[in-house]
Coordinates of C-alpha atoms in Angstrom, one line a residue:
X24 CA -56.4 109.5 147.6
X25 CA -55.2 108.9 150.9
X26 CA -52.6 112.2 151.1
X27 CA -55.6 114.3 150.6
X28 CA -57.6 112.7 153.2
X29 CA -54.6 113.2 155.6
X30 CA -54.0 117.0 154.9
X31 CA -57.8 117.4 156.1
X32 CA -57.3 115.3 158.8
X33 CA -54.5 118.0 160.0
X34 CA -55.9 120.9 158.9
X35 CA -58.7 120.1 161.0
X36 CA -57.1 119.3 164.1
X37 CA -56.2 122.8 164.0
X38 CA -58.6 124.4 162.9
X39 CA -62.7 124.0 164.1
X40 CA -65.3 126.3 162.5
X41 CA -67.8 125.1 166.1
X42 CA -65.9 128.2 167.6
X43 CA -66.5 130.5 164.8
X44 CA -70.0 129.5 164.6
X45 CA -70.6 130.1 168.5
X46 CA -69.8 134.0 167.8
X47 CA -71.6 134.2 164.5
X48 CA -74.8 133.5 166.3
X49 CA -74.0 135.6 169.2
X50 CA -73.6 138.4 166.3
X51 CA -76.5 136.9 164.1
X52 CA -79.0 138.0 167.4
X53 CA -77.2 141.0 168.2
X54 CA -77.4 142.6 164.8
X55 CA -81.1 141.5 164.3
X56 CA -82.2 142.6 168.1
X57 CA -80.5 146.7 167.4
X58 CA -81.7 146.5 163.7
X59 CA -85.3 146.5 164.6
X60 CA -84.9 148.6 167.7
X61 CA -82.4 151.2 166.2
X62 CA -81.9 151.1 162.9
X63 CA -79.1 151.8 160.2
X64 CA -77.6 154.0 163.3
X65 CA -76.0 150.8 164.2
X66 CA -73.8 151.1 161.0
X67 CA -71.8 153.5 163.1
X68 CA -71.0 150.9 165.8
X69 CA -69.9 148.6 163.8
X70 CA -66.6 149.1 164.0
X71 CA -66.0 148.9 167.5
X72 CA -68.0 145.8 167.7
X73 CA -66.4 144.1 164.9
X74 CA -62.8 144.5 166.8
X75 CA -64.3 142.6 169.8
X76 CA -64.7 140.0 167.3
X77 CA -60.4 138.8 167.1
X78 CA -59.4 135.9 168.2
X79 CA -55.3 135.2 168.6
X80 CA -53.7 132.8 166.8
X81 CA -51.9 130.4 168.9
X82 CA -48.3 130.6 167.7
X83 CA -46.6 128.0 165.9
X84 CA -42.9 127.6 166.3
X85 CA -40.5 129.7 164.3
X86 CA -38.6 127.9 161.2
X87 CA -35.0 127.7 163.0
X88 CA -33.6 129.0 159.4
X89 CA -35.6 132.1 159.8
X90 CA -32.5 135.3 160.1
X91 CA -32.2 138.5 160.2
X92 CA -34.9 140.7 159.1
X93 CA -37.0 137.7 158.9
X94 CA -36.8 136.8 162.2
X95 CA -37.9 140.3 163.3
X96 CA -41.7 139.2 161.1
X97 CA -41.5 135.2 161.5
X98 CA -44.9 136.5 164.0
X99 CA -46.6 136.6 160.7
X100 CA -46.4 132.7 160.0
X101 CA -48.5 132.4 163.2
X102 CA -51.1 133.6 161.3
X103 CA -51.0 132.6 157.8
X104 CA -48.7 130.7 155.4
X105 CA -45.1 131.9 155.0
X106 CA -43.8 131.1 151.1
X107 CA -39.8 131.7 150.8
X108 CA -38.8 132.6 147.8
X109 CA -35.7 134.1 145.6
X110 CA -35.8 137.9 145.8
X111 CA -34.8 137.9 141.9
X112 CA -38.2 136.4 141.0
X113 CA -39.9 139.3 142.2
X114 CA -40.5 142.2 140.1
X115 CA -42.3 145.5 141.0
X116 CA -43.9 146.7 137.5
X117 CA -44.7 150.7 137.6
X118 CA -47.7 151.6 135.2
X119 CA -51.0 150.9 134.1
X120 CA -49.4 150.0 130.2
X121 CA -47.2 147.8 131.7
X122 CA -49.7 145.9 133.9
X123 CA -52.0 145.4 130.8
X124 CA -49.4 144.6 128.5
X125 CA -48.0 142.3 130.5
X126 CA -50.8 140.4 131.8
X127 CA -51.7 139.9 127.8
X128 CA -48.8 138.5 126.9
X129 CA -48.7 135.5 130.0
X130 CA -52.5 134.8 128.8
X131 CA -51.3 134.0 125.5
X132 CA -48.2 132.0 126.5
X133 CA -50.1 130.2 129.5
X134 CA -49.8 126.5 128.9
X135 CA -51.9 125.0 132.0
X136 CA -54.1 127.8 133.5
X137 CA -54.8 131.2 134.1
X138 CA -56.7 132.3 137.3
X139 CA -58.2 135.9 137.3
X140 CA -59.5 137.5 140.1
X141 CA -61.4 141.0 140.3
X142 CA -64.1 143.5 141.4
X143 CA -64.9 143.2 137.2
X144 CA -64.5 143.0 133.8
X145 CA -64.7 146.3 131.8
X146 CA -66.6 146.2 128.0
X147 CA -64.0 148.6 126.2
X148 CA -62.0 147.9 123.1
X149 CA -59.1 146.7 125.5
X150 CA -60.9 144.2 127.7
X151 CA -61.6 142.9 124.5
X152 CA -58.5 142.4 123.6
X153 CA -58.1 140.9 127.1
X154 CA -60.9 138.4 126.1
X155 CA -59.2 137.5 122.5
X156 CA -56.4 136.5 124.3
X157 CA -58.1 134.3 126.5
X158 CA -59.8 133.2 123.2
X159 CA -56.3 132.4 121.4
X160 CA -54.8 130.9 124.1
X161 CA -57.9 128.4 124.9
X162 CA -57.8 127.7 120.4
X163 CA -54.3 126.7 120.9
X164 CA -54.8 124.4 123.5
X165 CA -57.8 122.8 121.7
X166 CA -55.7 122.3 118.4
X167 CA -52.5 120.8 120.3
X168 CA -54.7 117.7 121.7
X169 CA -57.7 115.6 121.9
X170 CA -57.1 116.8 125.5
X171 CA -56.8 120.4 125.9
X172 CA -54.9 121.1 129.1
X173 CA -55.4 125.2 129.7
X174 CA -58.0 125.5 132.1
X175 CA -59.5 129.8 132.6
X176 CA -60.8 130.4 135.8
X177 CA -62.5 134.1 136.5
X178 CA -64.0 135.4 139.6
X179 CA -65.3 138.5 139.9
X180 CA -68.3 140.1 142.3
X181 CA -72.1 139.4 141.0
X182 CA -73.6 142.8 141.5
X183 CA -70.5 144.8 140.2
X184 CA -70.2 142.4 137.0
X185 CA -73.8 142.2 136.3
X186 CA -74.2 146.2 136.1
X187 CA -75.9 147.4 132.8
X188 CA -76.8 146.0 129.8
X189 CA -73.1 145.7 128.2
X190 CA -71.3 143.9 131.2
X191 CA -69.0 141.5 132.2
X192 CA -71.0 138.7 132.0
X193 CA -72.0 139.8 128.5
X194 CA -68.0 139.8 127.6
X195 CA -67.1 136.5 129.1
X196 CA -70.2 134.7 127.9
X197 CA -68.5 133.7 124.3
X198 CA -66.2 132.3 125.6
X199 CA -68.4 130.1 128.1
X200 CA -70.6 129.0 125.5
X201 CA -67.4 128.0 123.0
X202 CA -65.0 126.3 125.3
X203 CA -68.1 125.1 128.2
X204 CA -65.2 122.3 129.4
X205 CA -62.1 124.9 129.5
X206 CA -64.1 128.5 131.4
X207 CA -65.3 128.9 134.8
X208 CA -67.0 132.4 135.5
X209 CA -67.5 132.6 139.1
X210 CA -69.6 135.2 140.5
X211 CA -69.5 136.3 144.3
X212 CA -72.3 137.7 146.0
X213 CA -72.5 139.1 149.3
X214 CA -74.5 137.4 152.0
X215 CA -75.3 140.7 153.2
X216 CA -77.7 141.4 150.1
X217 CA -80.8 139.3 150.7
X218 CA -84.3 139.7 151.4
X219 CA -86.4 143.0 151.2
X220 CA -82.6 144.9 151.4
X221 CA -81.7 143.2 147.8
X222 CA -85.5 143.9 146.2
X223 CA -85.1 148.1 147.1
X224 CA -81.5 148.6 146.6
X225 CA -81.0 149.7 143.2
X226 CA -77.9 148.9 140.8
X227 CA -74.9 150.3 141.6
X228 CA -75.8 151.5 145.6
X229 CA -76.4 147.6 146.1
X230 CA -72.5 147.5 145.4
X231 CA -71.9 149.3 148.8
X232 CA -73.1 146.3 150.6
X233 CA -70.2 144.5 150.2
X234 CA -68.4 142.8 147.0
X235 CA -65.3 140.7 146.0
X236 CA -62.6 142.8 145.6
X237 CA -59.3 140.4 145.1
X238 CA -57.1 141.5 142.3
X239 CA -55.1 138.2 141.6
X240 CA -53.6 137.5 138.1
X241 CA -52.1 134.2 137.7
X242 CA -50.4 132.2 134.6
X243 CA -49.4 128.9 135.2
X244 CA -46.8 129.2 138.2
X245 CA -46.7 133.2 138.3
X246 CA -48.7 135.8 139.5
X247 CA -49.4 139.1 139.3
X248 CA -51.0 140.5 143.0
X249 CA -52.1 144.1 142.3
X250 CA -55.0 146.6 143.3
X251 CA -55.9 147.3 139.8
X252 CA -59.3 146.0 138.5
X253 CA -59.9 144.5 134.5
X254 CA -61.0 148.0 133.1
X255 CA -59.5 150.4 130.7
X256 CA -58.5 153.0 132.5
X257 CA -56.5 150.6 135.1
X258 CA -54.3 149.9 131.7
X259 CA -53.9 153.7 130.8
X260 CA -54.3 156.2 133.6
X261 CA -55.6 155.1 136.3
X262 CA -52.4 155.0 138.6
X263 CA -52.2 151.5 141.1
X264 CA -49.6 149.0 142.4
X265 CA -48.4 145.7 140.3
X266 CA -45.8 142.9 141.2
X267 CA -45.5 139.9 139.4
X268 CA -43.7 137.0 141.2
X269 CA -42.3 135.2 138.8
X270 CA -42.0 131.3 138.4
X271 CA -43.3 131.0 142.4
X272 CA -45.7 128.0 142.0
X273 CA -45.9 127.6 145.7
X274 CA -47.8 131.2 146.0
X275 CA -49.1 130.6 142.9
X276 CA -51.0 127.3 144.1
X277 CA -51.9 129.1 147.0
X278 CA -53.8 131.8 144.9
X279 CA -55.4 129.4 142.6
X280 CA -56.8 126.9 145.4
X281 CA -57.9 130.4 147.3
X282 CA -59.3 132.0 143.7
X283 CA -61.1 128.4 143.2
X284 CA -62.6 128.0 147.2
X285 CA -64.2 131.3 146.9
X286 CA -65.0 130.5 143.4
X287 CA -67.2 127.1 145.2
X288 CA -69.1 129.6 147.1
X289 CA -69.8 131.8 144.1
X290 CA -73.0 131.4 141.8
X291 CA -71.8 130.0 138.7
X292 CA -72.3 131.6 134.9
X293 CA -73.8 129.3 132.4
X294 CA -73.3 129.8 128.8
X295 CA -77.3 130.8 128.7
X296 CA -76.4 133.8 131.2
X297 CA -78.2 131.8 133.9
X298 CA -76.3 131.3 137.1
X299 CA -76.7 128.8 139.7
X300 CA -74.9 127.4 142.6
X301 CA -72.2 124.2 142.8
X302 CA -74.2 121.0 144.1
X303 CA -74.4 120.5 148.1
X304 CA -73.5 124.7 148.9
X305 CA -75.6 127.6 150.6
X306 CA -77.0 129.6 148.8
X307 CA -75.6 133.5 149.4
X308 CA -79.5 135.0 149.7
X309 CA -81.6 132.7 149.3
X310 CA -80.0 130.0 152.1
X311 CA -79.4 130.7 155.8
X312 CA -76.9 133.4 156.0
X313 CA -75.7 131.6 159.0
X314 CA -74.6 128.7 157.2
X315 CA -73.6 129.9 154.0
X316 CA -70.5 132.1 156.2
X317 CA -69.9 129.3 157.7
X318 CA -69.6 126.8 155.1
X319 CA -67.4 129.4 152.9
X320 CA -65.4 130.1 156.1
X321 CA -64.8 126.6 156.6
X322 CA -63.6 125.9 152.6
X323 CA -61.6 129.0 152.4
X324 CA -60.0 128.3 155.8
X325 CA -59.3 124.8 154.7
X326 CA -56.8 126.5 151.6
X327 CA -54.9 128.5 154.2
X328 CA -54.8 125.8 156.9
X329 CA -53.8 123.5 154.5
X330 CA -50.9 126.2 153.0
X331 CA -49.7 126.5 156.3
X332 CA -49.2 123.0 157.7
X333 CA -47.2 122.1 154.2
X334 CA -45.2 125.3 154.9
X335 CA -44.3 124.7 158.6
X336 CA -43.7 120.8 157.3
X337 CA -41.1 122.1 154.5
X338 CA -39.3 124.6 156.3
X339 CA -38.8 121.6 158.9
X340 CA -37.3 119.8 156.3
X341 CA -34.9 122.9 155.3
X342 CA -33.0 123.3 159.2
X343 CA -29.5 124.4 159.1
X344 CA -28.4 120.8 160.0
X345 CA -30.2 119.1 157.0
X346 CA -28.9 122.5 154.7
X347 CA -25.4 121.2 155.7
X348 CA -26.1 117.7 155.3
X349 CA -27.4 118.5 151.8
X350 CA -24.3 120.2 150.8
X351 CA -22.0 118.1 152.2
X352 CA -23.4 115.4 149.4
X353 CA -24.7 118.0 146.7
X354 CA -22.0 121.2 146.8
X355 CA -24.1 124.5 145.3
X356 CA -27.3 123.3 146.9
X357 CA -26.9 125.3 149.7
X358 CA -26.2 128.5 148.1
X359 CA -29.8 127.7 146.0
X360 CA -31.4 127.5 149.3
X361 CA -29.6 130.3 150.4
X362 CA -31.2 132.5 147.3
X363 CA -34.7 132.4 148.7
X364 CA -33.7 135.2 150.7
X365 CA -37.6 137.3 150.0
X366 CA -40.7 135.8 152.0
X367 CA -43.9 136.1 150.7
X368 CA -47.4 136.6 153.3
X369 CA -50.7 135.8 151.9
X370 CA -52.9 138.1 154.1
X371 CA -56.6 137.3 153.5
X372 CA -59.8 139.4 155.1
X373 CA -62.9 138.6 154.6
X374 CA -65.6 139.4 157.4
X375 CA -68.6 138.5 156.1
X376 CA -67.3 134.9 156.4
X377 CA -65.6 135.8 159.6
X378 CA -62.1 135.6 158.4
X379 CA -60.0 138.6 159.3
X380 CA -56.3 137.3 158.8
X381 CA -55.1 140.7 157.2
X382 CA -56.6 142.8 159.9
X383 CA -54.7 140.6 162.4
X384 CA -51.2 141.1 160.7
X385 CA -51.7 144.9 160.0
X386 CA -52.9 145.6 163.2
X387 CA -49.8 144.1 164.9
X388 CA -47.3 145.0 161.9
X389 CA -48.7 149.1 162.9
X390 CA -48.4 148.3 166.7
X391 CA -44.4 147.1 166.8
X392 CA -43.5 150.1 164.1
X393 CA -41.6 151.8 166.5
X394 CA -38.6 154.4 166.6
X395 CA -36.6 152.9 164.7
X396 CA -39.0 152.6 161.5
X397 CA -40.7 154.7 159.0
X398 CA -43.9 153.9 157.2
X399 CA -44.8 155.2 153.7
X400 CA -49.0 153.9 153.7
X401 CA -50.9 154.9 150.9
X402 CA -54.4 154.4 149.7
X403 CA -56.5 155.8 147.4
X404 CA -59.0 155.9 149.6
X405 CA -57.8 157.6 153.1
X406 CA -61.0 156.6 155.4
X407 CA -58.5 154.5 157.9
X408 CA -60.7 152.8 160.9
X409 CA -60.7 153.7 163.9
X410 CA -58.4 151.2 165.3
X411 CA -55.7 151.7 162.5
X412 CA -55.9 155.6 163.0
X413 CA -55.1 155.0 166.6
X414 CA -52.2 152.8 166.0
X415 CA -51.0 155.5 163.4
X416 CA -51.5 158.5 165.8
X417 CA -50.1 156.6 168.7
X418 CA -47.1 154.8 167.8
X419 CA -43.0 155.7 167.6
X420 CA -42.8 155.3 163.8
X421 CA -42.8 158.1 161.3
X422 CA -45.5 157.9 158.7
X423 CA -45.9 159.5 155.2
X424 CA -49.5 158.8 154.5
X425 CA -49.6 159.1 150.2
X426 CA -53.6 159.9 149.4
X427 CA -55.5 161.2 146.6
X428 CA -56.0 164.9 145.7
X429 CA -59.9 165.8 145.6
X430 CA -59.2 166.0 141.4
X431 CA -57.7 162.6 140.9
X432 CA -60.3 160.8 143.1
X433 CA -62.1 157.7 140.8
X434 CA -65.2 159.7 141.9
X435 CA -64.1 163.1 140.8
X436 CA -66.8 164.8 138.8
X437 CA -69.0 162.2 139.4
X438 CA -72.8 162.5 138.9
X439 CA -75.9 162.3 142.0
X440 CA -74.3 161.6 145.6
X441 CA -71.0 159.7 144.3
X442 CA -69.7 163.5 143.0
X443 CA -69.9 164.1 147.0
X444 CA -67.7 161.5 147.5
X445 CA -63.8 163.5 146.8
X446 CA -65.5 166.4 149.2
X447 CA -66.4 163.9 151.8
X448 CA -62.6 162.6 151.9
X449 CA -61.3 166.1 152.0
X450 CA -63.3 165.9 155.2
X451 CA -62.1 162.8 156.5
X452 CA -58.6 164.3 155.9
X453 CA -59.2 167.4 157.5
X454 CA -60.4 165.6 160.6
X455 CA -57.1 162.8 160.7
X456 CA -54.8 166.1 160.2
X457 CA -56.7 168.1 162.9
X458 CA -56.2 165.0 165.2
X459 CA -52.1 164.9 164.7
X460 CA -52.1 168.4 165.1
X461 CA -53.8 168.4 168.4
X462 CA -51.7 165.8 169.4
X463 CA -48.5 167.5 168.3
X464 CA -47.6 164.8 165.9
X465 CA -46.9 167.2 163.0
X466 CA -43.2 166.0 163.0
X467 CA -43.8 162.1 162.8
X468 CA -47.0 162.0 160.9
X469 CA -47.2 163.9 157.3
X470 CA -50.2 163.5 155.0
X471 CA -49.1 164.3 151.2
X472 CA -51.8 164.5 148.0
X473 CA -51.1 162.7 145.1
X474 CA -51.8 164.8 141.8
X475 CA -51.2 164.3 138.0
X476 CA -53.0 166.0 135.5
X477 CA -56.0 163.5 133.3
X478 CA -55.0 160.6 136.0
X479 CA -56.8 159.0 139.0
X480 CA -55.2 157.3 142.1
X481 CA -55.8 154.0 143.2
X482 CA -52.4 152.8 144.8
X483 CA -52.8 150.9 148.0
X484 CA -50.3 149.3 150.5
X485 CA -47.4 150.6 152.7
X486 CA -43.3 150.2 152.3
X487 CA -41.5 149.5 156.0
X488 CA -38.1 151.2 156.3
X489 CA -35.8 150.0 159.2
X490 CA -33.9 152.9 160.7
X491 CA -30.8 153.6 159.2
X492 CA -31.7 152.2 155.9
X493 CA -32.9 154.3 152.7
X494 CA -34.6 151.0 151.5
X495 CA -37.3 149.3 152.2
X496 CA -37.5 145.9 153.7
X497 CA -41.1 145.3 153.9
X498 CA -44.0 145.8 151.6
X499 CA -48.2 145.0 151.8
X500 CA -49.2 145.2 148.3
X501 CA -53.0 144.2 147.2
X502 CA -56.7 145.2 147.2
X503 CA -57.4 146.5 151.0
X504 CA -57.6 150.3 151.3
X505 CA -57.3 150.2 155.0
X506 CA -60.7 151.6 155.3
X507 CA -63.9 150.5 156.8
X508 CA -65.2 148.6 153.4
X509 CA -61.8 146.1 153.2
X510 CA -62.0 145.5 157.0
X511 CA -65.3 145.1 156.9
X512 CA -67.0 144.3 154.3
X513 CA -65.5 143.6 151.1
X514 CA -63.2 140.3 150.3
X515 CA -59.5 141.3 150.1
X516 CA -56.4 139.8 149.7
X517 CA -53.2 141.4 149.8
X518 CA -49.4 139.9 150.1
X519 CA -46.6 141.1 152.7
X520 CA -43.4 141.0 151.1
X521 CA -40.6 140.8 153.3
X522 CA -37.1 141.0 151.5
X523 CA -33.0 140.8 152.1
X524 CA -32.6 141.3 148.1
X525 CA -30.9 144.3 147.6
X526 CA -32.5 144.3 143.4
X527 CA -35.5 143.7 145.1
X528 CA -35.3 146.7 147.7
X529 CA -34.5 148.7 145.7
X530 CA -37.5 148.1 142.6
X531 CA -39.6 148.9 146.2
X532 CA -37.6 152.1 147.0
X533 CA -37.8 153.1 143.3
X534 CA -41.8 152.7 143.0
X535 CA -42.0 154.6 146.4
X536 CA -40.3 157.4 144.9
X537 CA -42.3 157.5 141.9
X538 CA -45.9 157.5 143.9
X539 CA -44.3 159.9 146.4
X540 CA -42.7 162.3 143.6
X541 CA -46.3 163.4 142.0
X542 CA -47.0 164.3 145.5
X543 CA -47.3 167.6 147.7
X544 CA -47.3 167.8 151.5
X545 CA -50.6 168.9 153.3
X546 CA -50.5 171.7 155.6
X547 CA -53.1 173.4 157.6
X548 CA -53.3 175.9 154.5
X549 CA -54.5 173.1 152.3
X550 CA -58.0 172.7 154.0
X551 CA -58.4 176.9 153.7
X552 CA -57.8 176.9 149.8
X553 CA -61.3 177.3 147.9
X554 CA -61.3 174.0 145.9
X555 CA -61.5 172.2 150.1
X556 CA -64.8 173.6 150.6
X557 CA -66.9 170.9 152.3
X558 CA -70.9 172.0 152.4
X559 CA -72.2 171.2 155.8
X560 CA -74.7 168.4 154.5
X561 CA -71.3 166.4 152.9
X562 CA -70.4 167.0 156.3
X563 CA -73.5 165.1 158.1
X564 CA -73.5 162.1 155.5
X565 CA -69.8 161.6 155.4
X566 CA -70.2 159.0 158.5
X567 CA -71.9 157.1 156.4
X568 CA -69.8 157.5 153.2
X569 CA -66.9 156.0 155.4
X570 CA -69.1 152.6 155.7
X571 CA -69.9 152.2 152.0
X572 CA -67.5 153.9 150.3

């Protein structure tokens, strides 16, 4: 027991939540003081203030073995843990059948645990067959042992999975009330839901609020980080971005210990439906909302504090002197070491709790892309903040920004307000394109529609070219959009991906191409066609469809 208590002991010499909790109550009085006096107006504000909220990370000294185009991102291991790993254990997978098809097939070979994180589970024939597998694989563990060693871990967000009669809950429940020792269902809920706000908000609209959004699949010691939720049409035609690091348990630990802190913070399912919370934590809405952001900031930091003092400690341990020591009395184990040649970012945002680790990294990744780079960024929902769209529209790099057509947007044909929602991006669009036009960007910055018929888009992320190379060497791949809601106020995760493997730059380069080929380029034309319409009152709401939506 004592190694654990010593890890704490470091983690907290670096790390003190007093700080945090000095400008959570500054913010606590702030937002209650312009609630009463002004109103859900303060919704618009909120980006601005929430940038006056970051806090540098004091940097920690580079790994001497860090070269090349590592050293050019080693910045990033001031902020968060840096995993190295071989380039050939990372594989980019390119569609929806895949994705599902694979993730089945680890369930039902996973020996030790398998850790699922997502918005929610869908009720379809094939999120059935999702749950069988779970089901198979926790029978075979049973029948090998008096013993059983395959743990199942879920989280997914409260509101989201508790929607309808038929829900996720509902699906998983089975399996809770047959294997009670083996299945953990955690559900997140937003601190932001509570009170009178949670009583009038009806199902669905109490969604925008906020909700757990991490899409982490993980089977024994690989993992698959995506944006794609548990739901049928993210298996068939619902277009999104998958890689699957394979036999990584370093990252993989990472996830699972990240997965499981937020997881402790989460009401927990019983096999009777009920939920309750883990003995000694806050309640989300019915405790102080003070404390409960502070106590989950605190665990969850722990996991990344933690990752990152074992990190910094191994990559000590891997200088070029001890490399040549090693292979001096162990020829060949160099050239193992030397295959790690891929680096792997965990990149974590989660406001609410006052964690913004992702927004920190992106922010300064955007600000030193300069002439010599080109950025592919794509999301499928283009609503960038306001200090992301100023990075965009005032740095050297070239950008292709990849978004949705109005026809393939998830909302597309929907019923009520949400069918406003493709109009009120076509908007948003308008307005980005309007701004690089005035500012003569045209030639750096293009805007391109994704379209493909009986599909919808959801791919997130961005691909980092160096100039002079048709590859990438740089990817972010995970849940944030890049939008208000993922800075804001949604729980994200996402990884960067920085690479020297040629295989591996060129799976990147290849699933670039494929996003990028069912594409067309925007043009002031684009907005006059018919079909762009935008009625004025889409207009006046669409403010506040960029803060919930």
């Amino acid at each position: 027991m004592a190694a654990p208590m010593s890890w704490r002991r470091l983690v907290y010499s670096v790390y003190t939540p007093a700080l945090s909790g000095v400008f959570t109550r500054i913010s606590d009085k702030f937002f209650r003081k312009h609630d009463r006096r002004r109103g859900s107006s303060l919704l618009l504000l909120a980006p601005l203030l929430a940038e006056a909220e970051l806090v540098p990370v004091p940097p920690s000294r580079p790994p001497s073995s860090v070269e090349g185009l590592h050293a050019r991102f080693r910045w990033m291991a001031d902020h968060v843990p840096a995993f190295r790993v071989p380039g050939a254990r990372v594989h980019i997978l390119h569609s929806p059948e895949e994705f599902y098809q694979v993730m089945k097939a680890r369930i039902k070979t996973a020996k030790s645990r398998v850790v699922m994180a997502s918005l929610y589970l869908g009720t379809g024939p094939l999120e059935q067959d999702l749950v069988d597998c779970m089901e198979e694989a926790l029978e075979r563990s049973q029948n090998q042992g008096s013993s059983p060693d395959l743990q199942v871990s879920m989280l997914l967000d409260y509101t989201r999975g508790s929607r309808g009669k038929n829900n996720s809950r509902t699906m998983l429940l089975p399996l809770l009330q047959r294997f009670p020792d083996q299945m953990r269902v955690s559900l997140y809920h937003t601190p932001d839901l509570r009170g009178l706000l949670r009583l009038l908000v009806p199902e669905r609209f109490n969604e925008t609020i906020g909700v757990q959004h991490i899409k982490a699949y993980l089977f024994d010691d690989s993992l698959i980080i995506s944006g794609a939720n548990l739901s049928d049409s993210y298996f068939t035609n619902r277009q999104d971005r998958y890689v699957l690091l394979e036999d990584c348990p370093e990252v993989a630990n990472f996830f699972a210990d990240l997965v499981g802190a937020v997881g402790d913070v989460s009401l927990q399912l019983q096999p009777d439906d009920s939920v309750h919370m883990l003995d000694g934590m806050v309640h989300p809405y019915k405790g102080n909302r003070k404390d409960f952001s502070a106590s989950a900031q605190q665990r969850i930091m722990e996991v990344v504090n933690t990752a990152c003092i074992r990190q910094r400690l191994l990559e000590a341990e891997h200088s070029p002197e001890e490399e040549a020591e090693a292979e001096a009395e162990a020829p060949g184990s160099a050239d193992q070491s030397s295959s790690s040649d891929t680096w792997v970012f965990p990149l974590v945002q989660m406001k609410p709790l006052g964690i913004h680790l992702d927004e920190q990294v992106t922010r300064r990744l955007l600000t030193e892309a300069g002439g010599d780079s080109t950025v592919y960024l794509t999301s499928g929902y283009f609503n960038l903040t306001r200090a992301y769209m100023r990075l965009v529209l005032g740095a050297g790099a070239d950008y292709r920004i990849l978004m949705a057509a109005p026809e393939v947007n998830g909302f597309f044909g929907a019923k009520g307000v949400a069918g406003a929602i493709p109009a009120a991006y076509i908007h948003l669009a308008h307005q980005f394109y309007s701004k690089v036009c005035a500012l003569g960007q045209e030639s750096r910055v293009h805007l391109h529609e994704y379209h493909r018929a009986n599909w919808t888009f959801h791919a997130k992320g961005l691909w980092y070219y160096l100039d002079g190379s048709d590859r990438p060497c740089l990817t972010l791949i995970g849940s944030p959009n890049f939008g208000y809601r993922s800075v804001h106020r949604d729980l994200e995760a996402q990884i960067a991906i920085v690479t020297e493997n040629e295989e591996l730059q060129a799976q990147l380069q290849q699933e670039q191409e494929m996003l990028y080929k069912q594409s067309s380029e925007v043009s002031g034309n684009t907005f006059k066609q018919p079909d762009r319409y935008v009625k004025l009152w889409v207009k006046l709401v669409t403010p506040l469809i960029k803060n919930f939506f």
